[in-house]
Coordinates of C-alpha atoms in Angstrom, one line a residue:
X797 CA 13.6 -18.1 16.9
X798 CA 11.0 -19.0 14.7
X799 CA 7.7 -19.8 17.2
X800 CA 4.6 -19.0 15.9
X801 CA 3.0 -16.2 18.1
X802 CA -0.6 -14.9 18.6
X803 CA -1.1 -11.5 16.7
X804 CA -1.3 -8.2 19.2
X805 CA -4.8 -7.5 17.6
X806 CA -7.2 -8.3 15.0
X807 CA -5.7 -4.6 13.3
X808 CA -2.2 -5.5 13.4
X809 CA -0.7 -7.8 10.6
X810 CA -2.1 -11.0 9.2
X811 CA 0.4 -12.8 10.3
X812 CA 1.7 -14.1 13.3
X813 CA 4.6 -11.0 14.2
X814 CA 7.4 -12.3 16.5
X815 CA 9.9 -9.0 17.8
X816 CA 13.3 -10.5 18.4
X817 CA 13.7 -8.2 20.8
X818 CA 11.7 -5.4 23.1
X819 CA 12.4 -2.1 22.1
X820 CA 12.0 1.4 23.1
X821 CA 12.6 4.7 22.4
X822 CA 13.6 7.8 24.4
X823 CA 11.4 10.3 24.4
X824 CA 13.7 12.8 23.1
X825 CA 14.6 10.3 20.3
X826 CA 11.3 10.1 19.3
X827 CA 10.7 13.9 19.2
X828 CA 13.7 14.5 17.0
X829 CA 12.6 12.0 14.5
X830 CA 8.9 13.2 14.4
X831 CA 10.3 16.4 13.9
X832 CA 12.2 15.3 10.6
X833 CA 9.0 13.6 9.2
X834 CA 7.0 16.7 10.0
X835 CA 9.3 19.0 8.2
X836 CA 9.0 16.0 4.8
X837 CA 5.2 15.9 5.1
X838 CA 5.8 20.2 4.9
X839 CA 7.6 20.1 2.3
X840 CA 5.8 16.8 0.4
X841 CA 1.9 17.2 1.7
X842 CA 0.7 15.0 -0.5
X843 CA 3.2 11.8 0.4
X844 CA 0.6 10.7 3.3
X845 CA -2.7 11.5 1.2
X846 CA -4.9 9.0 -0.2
X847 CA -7.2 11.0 -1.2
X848 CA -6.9 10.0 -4.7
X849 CA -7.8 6.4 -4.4
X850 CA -11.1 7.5 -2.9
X851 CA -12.4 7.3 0.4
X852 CA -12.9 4.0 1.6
X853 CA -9.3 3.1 0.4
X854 CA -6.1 3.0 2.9
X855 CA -3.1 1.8 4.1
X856 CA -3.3 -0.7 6.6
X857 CA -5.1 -4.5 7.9
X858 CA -8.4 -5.3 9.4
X859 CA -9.3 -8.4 9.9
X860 CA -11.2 -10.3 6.6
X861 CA -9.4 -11.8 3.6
X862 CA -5.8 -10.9 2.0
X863 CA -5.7 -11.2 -1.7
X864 CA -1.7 -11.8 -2.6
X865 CA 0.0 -10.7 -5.5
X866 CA 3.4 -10.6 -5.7
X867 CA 4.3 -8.6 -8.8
X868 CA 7.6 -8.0 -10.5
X869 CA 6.8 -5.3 -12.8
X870 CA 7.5 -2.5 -10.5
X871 CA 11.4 -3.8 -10.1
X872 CA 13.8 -1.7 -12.6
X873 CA 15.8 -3.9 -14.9
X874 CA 13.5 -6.7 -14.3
X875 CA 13.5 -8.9 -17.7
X876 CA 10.3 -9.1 -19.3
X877 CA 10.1 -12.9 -19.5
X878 CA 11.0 -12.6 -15.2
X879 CA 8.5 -10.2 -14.6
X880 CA 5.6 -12.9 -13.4
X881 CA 8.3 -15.9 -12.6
X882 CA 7.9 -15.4 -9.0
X883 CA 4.3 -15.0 -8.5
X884 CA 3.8 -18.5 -6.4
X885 CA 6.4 -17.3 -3.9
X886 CA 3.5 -15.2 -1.6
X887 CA 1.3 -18.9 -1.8
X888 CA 3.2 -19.3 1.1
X889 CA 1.8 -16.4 3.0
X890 CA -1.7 -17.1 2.0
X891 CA -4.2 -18.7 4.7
X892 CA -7.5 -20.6 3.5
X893 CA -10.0 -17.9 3.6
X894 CA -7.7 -15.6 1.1
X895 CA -7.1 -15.5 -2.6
X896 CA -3.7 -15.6 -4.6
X897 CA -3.7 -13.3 -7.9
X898 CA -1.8 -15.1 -10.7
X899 CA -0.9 -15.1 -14.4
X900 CA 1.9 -17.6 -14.6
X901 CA 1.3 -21.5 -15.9
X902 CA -0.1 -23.3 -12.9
X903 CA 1.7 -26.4 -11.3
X904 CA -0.6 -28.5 -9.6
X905 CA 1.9 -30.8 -8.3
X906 CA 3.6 -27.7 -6.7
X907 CA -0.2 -26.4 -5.0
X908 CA -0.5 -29.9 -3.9
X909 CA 2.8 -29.8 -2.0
X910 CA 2.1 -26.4 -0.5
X911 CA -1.5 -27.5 1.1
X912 CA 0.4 -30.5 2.6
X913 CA 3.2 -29.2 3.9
X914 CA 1.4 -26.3 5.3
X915 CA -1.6 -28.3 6.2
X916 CA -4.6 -26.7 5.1
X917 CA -6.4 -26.2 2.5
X918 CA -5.1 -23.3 0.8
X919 CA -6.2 -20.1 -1.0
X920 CA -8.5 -19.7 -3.7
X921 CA -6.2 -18.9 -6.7
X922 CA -7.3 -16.3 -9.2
X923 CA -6.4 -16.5 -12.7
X924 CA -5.4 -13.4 -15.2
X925 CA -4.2 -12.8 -18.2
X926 CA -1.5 -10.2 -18.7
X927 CA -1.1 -10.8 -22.4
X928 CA 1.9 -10.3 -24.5
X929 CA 5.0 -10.4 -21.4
X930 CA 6.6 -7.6 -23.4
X931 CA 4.2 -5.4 -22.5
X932 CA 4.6 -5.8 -18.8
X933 CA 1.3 -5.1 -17.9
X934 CA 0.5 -5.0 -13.9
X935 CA -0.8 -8.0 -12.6
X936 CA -3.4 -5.5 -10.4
X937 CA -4.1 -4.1 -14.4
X938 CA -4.7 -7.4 -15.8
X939 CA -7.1 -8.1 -12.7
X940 CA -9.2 -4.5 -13.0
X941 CA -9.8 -5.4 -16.9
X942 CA -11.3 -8.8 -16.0
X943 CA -14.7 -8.4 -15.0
X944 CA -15.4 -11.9 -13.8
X945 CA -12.3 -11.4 -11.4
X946 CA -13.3 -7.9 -10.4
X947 CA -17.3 -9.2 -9.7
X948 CA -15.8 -11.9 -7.5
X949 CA -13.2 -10.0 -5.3
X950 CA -16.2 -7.7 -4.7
X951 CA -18.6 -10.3 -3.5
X952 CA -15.7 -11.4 -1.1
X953 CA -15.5 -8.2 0.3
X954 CA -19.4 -7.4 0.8
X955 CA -19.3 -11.4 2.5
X956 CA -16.7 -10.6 4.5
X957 CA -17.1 -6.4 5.4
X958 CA -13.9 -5.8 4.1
X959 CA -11.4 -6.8 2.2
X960 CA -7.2 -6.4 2.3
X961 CA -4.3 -6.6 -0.6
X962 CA -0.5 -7.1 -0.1
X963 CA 1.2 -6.4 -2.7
X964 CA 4.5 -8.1 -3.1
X965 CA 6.0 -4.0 -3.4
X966 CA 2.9 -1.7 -3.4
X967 CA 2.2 0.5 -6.9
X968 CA -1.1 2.8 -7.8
X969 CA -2.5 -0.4 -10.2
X970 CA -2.7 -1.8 -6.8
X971 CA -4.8 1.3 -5.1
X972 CA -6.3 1.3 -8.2
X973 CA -7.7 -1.7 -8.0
X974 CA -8.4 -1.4 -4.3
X975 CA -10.7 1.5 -5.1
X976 CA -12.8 -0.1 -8.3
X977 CA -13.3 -3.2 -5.6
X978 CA -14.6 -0.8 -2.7
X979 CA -16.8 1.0 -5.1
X980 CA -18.4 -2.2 -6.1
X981 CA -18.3 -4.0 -2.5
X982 CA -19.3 -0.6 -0.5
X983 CA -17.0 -1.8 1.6
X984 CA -13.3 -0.7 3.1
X985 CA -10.5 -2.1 1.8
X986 CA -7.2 -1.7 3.3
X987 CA -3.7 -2.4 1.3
X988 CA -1.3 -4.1 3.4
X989 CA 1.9 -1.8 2.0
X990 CA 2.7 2.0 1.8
X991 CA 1.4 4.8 -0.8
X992 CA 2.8 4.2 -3.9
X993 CA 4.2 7.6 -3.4
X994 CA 6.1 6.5 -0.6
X995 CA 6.8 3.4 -1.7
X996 CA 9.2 4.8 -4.6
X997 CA 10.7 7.1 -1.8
X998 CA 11.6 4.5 0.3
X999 CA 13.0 1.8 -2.2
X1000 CA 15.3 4.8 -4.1
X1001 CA 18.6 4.4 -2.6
X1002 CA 19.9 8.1 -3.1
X1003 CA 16.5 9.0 -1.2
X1004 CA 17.4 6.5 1.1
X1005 CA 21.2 7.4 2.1
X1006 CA 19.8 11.5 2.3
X1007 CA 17.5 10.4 4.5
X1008 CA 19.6 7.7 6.8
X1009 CA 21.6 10.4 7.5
X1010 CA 19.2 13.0 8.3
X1011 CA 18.2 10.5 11.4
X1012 CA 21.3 9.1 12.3
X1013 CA 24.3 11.1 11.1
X1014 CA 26.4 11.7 8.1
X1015 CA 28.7 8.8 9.1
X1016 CA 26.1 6.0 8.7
X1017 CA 26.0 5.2 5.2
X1018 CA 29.7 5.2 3.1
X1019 CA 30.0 8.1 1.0
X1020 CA 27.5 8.2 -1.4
X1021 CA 27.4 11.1 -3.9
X1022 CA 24.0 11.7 -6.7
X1023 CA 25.2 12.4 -10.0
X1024 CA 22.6 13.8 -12.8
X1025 CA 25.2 13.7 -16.2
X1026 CA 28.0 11.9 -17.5
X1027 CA 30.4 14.7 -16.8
X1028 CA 29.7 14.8 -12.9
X1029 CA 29.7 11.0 -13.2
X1030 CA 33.3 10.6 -14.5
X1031 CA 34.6 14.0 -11.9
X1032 CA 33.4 12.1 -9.1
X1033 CA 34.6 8.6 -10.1
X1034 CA 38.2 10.3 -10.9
X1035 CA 38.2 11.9 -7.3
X1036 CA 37.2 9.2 -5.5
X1037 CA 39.3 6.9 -7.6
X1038 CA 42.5 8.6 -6.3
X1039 CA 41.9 7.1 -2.5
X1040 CA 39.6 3.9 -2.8
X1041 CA 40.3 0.7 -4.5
X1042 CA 37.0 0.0 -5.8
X1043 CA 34.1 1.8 -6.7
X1044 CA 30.1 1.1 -7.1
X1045 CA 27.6 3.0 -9.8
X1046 CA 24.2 2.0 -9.1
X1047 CA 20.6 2.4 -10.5
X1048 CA 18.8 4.1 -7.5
X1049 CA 15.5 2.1 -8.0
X1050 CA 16.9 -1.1 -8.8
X1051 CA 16.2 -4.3 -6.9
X1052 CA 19.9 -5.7 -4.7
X1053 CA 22.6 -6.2 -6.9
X1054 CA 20.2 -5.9 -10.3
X1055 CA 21.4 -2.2 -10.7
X1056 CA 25.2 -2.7 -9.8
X1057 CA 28.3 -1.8 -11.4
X1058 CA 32.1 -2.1 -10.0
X1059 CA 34.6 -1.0 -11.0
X1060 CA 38.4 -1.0 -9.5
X1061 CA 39.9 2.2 -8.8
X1062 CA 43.3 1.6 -10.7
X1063 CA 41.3 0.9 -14.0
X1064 CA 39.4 4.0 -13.7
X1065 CA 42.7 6.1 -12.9
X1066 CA 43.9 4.5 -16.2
X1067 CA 41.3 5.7 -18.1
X1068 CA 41.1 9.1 -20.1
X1069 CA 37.9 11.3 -19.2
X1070 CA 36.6 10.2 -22.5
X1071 CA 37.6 6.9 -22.3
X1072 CA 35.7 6.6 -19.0
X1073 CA 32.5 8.3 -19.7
X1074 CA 32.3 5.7 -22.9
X1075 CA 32.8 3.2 -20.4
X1076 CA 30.6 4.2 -17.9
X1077 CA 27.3 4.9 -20.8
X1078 CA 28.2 1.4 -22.6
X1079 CA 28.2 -0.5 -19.2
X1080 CA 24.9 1.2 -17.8
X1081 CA 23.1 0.3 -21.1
X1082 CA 24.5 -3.1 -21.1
X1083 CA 22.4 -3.7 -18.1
X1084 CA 19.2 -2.2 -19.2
X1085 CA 19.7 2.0 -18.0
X1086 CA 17.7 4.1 -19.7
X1087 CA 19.7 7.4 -19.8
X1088 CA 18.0 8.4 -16.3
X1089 CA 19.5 10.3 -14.0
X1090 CA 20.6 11.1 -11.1
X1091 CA 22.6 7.5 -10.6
X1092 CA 24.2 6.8 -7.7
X1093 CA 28.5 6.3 -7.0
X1094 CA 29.9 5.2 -4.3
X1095 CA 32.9 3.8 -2.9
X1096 CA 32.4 0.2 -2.5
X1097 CA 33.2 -1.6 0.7
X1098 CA 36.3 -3.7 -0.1
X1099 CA 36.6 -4.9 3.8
X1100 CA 33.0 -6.3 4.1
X1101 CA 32.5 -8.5 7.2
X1102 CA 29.1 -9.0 6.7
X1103 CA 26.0 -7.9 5.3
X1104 CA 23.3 -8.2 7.9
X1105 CA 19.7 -6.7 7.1
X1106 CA 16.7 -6.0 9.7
X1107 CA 13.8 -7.6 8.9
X1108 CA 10.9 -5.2 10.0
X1109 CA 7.2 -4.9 10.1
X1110 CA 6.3 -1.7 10.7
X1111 CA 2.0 -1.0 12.3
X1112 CA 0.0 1.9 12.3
X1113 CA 1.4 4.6 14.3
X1114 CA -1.5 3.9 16.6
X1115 CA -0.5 0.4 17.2
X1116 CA 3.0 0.6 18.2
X1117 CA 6.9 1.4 17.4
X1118 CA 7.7 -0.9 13.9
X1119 CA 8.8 -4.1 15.3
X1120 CA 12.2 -5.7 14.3
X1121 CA 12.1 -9.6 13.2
X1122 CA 15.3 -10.6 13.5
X1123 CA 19.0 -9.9 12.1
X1124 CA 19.6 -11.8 8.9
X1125 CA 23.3 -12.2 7.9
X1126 CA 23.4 -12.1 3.6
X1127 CA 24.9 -14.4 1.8
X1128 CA 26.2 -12.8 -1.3
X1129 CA 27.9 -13.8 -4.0
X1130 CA 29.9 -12.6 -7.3
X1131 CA 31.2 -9.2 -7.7
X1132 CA 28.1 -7.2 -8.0
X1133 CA 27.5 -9.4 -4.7
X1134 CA 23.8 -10.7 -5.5
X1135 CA 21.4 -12.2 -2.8
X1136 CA 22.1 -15.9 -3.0
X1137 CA 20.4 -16.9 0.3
X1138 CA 20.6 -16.2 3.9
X1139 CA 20.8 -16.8 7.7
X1140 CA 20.3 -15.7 11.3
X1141 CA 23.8 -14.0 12.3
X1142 CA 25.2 -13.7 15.8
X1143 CA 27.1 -10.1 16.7
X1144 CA 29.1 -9.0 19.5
X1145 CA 26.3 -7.8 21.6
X1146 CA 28.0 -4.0 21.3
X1147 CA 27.2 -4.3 17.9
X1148 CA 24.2 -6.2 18.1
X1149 CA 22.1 -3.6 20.4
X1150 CA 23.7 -0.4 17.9
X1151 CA 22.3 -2.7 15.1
X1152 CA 18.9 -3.1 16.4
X1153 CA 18.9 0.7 17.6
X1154 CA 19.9 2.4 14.2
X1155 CA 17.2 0.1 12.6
X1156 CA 14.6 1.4 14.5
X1157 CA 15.1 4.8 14.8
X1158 CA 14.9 4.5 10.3
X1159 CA 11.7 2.5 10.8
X1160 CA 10.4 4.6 13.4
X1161 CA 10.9 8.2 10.7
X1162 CA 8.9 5.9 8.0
X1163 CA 6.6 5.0 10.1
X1164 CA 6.2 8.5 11.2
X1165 CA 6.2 9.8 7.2
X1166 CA 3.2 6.8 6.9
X1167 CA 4.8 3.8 6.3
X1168 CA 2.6 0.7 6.7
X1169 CA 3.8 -2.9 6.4
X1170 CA 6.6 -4.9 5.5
X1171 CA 10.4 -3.7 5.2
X1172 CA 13.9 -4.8 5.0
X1173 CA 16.9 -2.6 6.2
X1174 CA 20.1 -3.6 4.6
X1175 CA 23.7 -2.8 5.8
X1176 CA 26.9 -3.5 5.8
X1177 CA 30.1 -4.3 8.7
X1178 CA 33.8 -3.0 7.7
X1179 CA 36.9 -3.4 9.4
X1180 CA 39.2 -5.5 10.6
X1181 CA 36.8 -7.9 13.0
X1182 CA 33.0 -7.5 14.1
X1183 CA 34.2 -6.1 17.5
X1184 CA 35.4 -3.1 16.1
X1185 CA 33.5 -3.0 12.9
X1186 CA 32.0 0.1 11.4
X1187 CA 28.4 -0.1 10.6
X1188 CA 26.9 1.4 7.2
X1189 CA 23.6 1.3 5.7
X1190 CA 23.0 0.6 2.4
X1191 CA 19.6 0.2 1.3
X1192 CA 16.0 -0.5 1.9
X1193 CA 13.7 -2.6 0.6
X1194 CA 10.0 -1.3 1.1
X1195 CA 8.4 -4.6 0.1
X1196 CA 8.6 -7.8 0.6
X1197 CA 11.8 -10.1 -0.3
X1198 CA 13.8 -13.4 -0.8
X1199 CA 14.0 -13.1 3.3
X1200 CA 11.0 -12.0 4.8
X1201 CA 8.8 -14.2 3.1
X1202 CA 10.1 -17.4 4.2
X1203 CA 10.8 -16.1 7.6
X1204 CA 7.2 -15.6 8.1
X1205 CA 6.0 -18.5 6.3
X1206 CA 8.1 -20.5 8.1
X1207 CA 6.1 -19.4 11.5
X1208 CA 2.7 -21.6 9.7
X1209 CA 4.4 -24.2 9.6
X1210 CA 2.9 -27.4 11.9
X1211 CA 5.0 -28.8 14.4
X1212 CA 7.7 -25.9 14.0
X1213 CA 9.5 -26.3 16.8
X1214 CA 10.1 -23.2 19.4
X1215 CA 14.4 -22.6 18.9
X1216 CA 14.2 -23.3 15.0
X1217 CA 17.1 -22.4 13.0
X1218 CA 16.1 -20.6 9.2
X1219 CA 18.3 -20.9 6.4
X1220 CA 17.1 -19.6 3.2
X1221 CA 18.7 -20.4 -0.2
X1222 CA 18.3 -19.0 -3.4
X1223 CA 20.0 -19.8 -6.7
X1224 CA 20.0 -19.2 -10.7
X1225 CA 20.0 -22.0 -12.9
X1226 CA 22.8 -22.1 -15.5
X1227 CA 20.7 -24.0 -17.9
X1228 CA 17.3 -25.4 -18.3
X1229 CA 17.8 -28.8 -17.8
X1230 CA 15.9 -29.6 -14.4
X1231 CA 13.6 -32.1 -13.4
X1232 CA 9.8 -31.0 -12.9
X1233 CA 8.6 -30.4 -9.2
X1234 CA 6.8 -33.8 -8.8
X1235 CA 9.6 -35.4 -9.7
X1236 CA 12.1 -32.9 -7.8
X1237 CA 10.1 -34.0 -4.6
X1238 CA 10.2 -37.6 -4.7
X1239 CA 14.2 -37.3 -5.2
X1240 CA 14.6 -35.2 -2.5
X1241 CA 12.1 -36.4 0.2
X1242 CA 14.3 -37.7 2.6
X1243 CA 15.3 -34.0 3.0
X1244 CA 11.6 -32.3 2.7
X1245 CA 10.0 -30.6 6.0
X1246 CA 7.6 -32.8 7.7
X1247 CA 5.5 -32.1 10.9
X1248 CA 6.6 -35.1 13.0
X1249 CA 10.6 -34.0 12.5
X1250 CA 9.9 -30.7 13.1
X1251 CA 13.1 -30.0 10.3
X1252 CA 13.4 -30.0 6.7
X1253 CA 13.3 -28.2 3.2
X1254 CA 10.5 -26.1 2.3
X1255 CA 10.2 -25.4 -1.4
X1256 CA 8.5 -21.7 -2.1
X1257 CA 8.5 -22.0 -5.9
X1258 CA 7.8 -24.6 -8.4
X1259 CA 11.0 -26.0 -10.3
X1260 CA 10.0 -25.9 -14.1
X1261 CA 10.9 -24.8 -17.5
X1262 CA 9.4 -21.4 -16.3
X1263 CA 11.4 -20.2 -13.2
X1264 CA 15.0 -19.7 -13.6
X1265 CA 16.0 -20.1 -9.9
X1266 CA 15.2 -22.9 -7.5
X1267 CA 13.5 -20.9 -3.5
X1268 CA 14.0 -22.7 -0.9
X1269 CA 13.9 -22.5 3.0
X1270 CA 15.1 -24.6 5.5
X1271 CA 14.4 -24.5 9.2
X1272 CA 16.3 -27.0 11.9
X1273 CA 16.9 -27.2 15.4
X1274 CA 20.8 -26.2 14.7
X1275 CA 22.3 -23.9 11.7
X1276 CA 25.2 -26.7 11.1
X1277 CA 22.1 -29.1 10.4
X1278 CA 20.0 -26.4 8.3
X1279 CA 23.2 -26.1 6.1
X1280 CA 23.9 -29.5 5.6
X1281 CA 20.1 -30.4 4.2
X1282 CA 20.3 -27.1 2.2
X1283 CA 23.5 -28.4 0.5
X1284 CA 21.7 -32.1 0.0
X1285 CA 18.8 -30.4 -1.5
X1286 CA 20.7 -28.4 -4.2
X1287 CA 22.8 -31.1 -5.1
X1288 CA 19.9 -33.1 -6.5
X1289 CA 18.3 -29.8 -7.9
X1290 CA 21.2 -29.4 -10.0
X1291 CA 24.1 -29.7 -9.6
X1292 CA 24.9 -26.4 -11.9
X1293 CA 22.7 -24.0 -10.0
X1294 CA 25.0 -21.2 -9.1
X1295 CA 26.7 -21.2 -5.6
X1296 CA 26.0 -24.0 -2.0
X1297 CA 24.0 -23.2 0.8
X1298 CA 27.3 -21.9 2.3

């Protein structure tokens, strides 16, 4: 359910948070998991320090103004001309008295839309310059070599007594920033995200897997083995070869499927060792690796019922257990299975309460190693039917993402009704040839959210020449309805955009 709700306290989150569910945990659970994360900050003092970016800098929200930037640098494999595509996408978020950092080509048509269908007036939007995109300087970089920008942040955050950033997936230009603008303000300012020490921690998926299984058990993420040469790489993907069908490599900090390589088990028994390790190098560079390793293999779940992810904000310690959203069902597609959209997923109730369990007892050791903010947990059902399916997870994503955004965007909306249904699509163009976003709208308005409907398509990027995927959410009283505007919508988009709003 998508209802707006009143925040627990002016030091919570900036947004309105809505727990699907009330949860606890046992007192025992809770000592065994603070006992992990005690023995990590042992052995990695300096993951919950932020010392660095001075003293008036930390991790967390008080109440004052939010400057967004949603930033794609930080996301391995990323093309260059990508790396700022996306940086309207957090407009959404953004609520009058806060600022949106961008470097992208502005589309006024597309601002217009937002402040309408959101009904207000909208942030003050901050123009940089990141210079040559090959480069791929930060956006937060770009921001602490402007001086104009930098003298205005810090007037907004003397005015206001504070000031807060969120970060689309937090990084030290961002702290770094934060610091220059509480030097200049005198005042605290608080980044809505982890340390960017524990950010990389947390969004590496070998770390990830080591870590899952500390807390809940070797059996809750498939087999998942680190390799740090070729050799090792082409011993393990013979030996598992032998009893699995298909196989996964994957680029531990990658983004999704970005970083993904399968390949079938019969064509890898086929292959010489030399033969394979050729194979294996000219595929990872293919894709953009860099010769670093330790790289991930796995054995890739052929029987996948579902790919469901917990959507998860996670507060201060002081504040609370992290909080769990809602469970998203993923729709993927191809055979490195990328994120093409997805939707609120019903489970046996079994499964369901296991579900929400697991995902909080992994929140609940990041919160406890000093996680702050927003998080996705991604996993995966196999077996024969959800009744009797096995659970694994796969992955986290330590940031924001193509589900949490519009999930809490969608709660600003006016008139959103209390048992709204989200559906949230997301495709790749196959060519260029699109209409620009004030066009776009007035052929699709008979499907675009309005107030009085309480239904409708909400568009969180500006189609143009620039972005190479059409965002899109879509919230109605029933999922049959949400799919059926979803599929009207992209059929007037184009009609070559990769995948439906299945």
């Amino acid at each position: 359910m998508l209802a707006p709700t009143a925040r627990l306290d002016d030091h919570f989150a900036p947004w309105p948070i809505k727990p699907a569910i009330d949860l606890e945990l046992l007192q025992e659970t809770r000592q065994r998991i603070e006992n992990l994360a005690s023995k990590q900050l042992r052995n990695l003092p300096r993951l919950n320090d932020a010392s660095i970016f001075g003293e008036h800098v930390s991790a967390g929200y008080e109440e004052g103004p939010l400057l967004l930037l949603e930033d794609h640098r930080g996301i391995e494999l990323m093309p260059d001309d990508r790396v700022a595509s996306h940086e309207y996408r957090m407009l959404a978020l953004a609520r009058d008295e806060d600022f949106l950092l961008m470097s992208r080509p502005r589309i006024q048509s597309f601002e217009a839309y937002s402040r309408q269908v959101f009904d207000r007036d909208g942030p003050k939007i901050i123009e940089v310059d990141r210079g040559d995109s090959r480069l791929r300087v930060p956006l937060a970089a770009a921001c602490l070599n402007n001086e104009q920008v930098l003298s205005r942040l810090a007037t907004a955050a003397a005015s206001a007594g504070t000031l807060n950033i969120c970060p689309y997936l937090s990084t030290g230009h961002d702290w770094l920033l934060a610091d220059e603008i509480a030097r200049r303000s005198g005042c605290p300012v608080q980044i809505c995200a982890p340390l960017p020490q524990l950010s990389r921690l947390v969004n590496d998926k070998l770390w990830f897997a080591s870590h899952v299984k500390m807390v809940l058990g070797k059996d809750s993420v498939p087999p998942t083995y680190a390799v740090y040469g070729p050799a090792a790489a082409v011993a393990i993907l013979s030996k598992l070869a032998r009893s699995h069908a298909r196989l996964v490599i994957k680029l531990p900090a990658s983004a999704g499927s970005m970083g993904n390589l399968v390949l079938e088990g019969e064509y890898v028994r086929s292959l010489a060792s030399r033969e394979l390790r050729d194979e294996l190098l000219e595929r990872l560079h293919a894709i953009g690796w860099r010769d670093r390793f330790p790289i991930l293999i796995g054995v890739w779940e052929v029987a996948a019922l579902a790919s469901p992810s917990a959507q998860v904000w996670i507060p201060r310690a002081g504040h609370g257990v992290p909080l769990i959203e809602g469970i998203f069902g993923q729709i993927l597609s191809g055979k490195s299975q990328s994120f093409i959209g997805a939707a609120a997923i019903d489970l046996p109730q079994p499964l369901e309460a296991r579900f929400y369990q697991e995902a909080l007892e992994i929140s609940y050791y990041f919160q406890c190693l000093g996680f702050f903010g927003r998080m996705s947990l991604d996993a995966l059902l196999t077996g024969r039917d959800l009744n009797t399916a096995t659970l694994h997870w796969i992955e986290c994503n330590g940031r924001w993402g193509g589900v949490s955004i519009p999930m809490t965007a969608a709660r600003n909306l006016p008139g959103i009704g209390g048992s709204a249904e989200l559906l949230v699509v997301q495709r790749v163009f196959r060519d260029s040839n699109i209409a620009g976003f004030a066009t776009l709208l007035k052929n699709i308005s008979s499907w675009t959210y309005a107030s009085d409907k309480g239904e409708g398509a909400v568009f969180l990027e500006p189609t143009d020449k620039f972005q190479q995927n059409v965002t899109f959410f879509v919230v109605s009283p029933s999922p049959a309805a949400a799919r059926r505007i979803g599929s009207s919508v992209l059929e007037v988009v184009t009609p070559d955009a990769l995948g439906s709003a299945a």
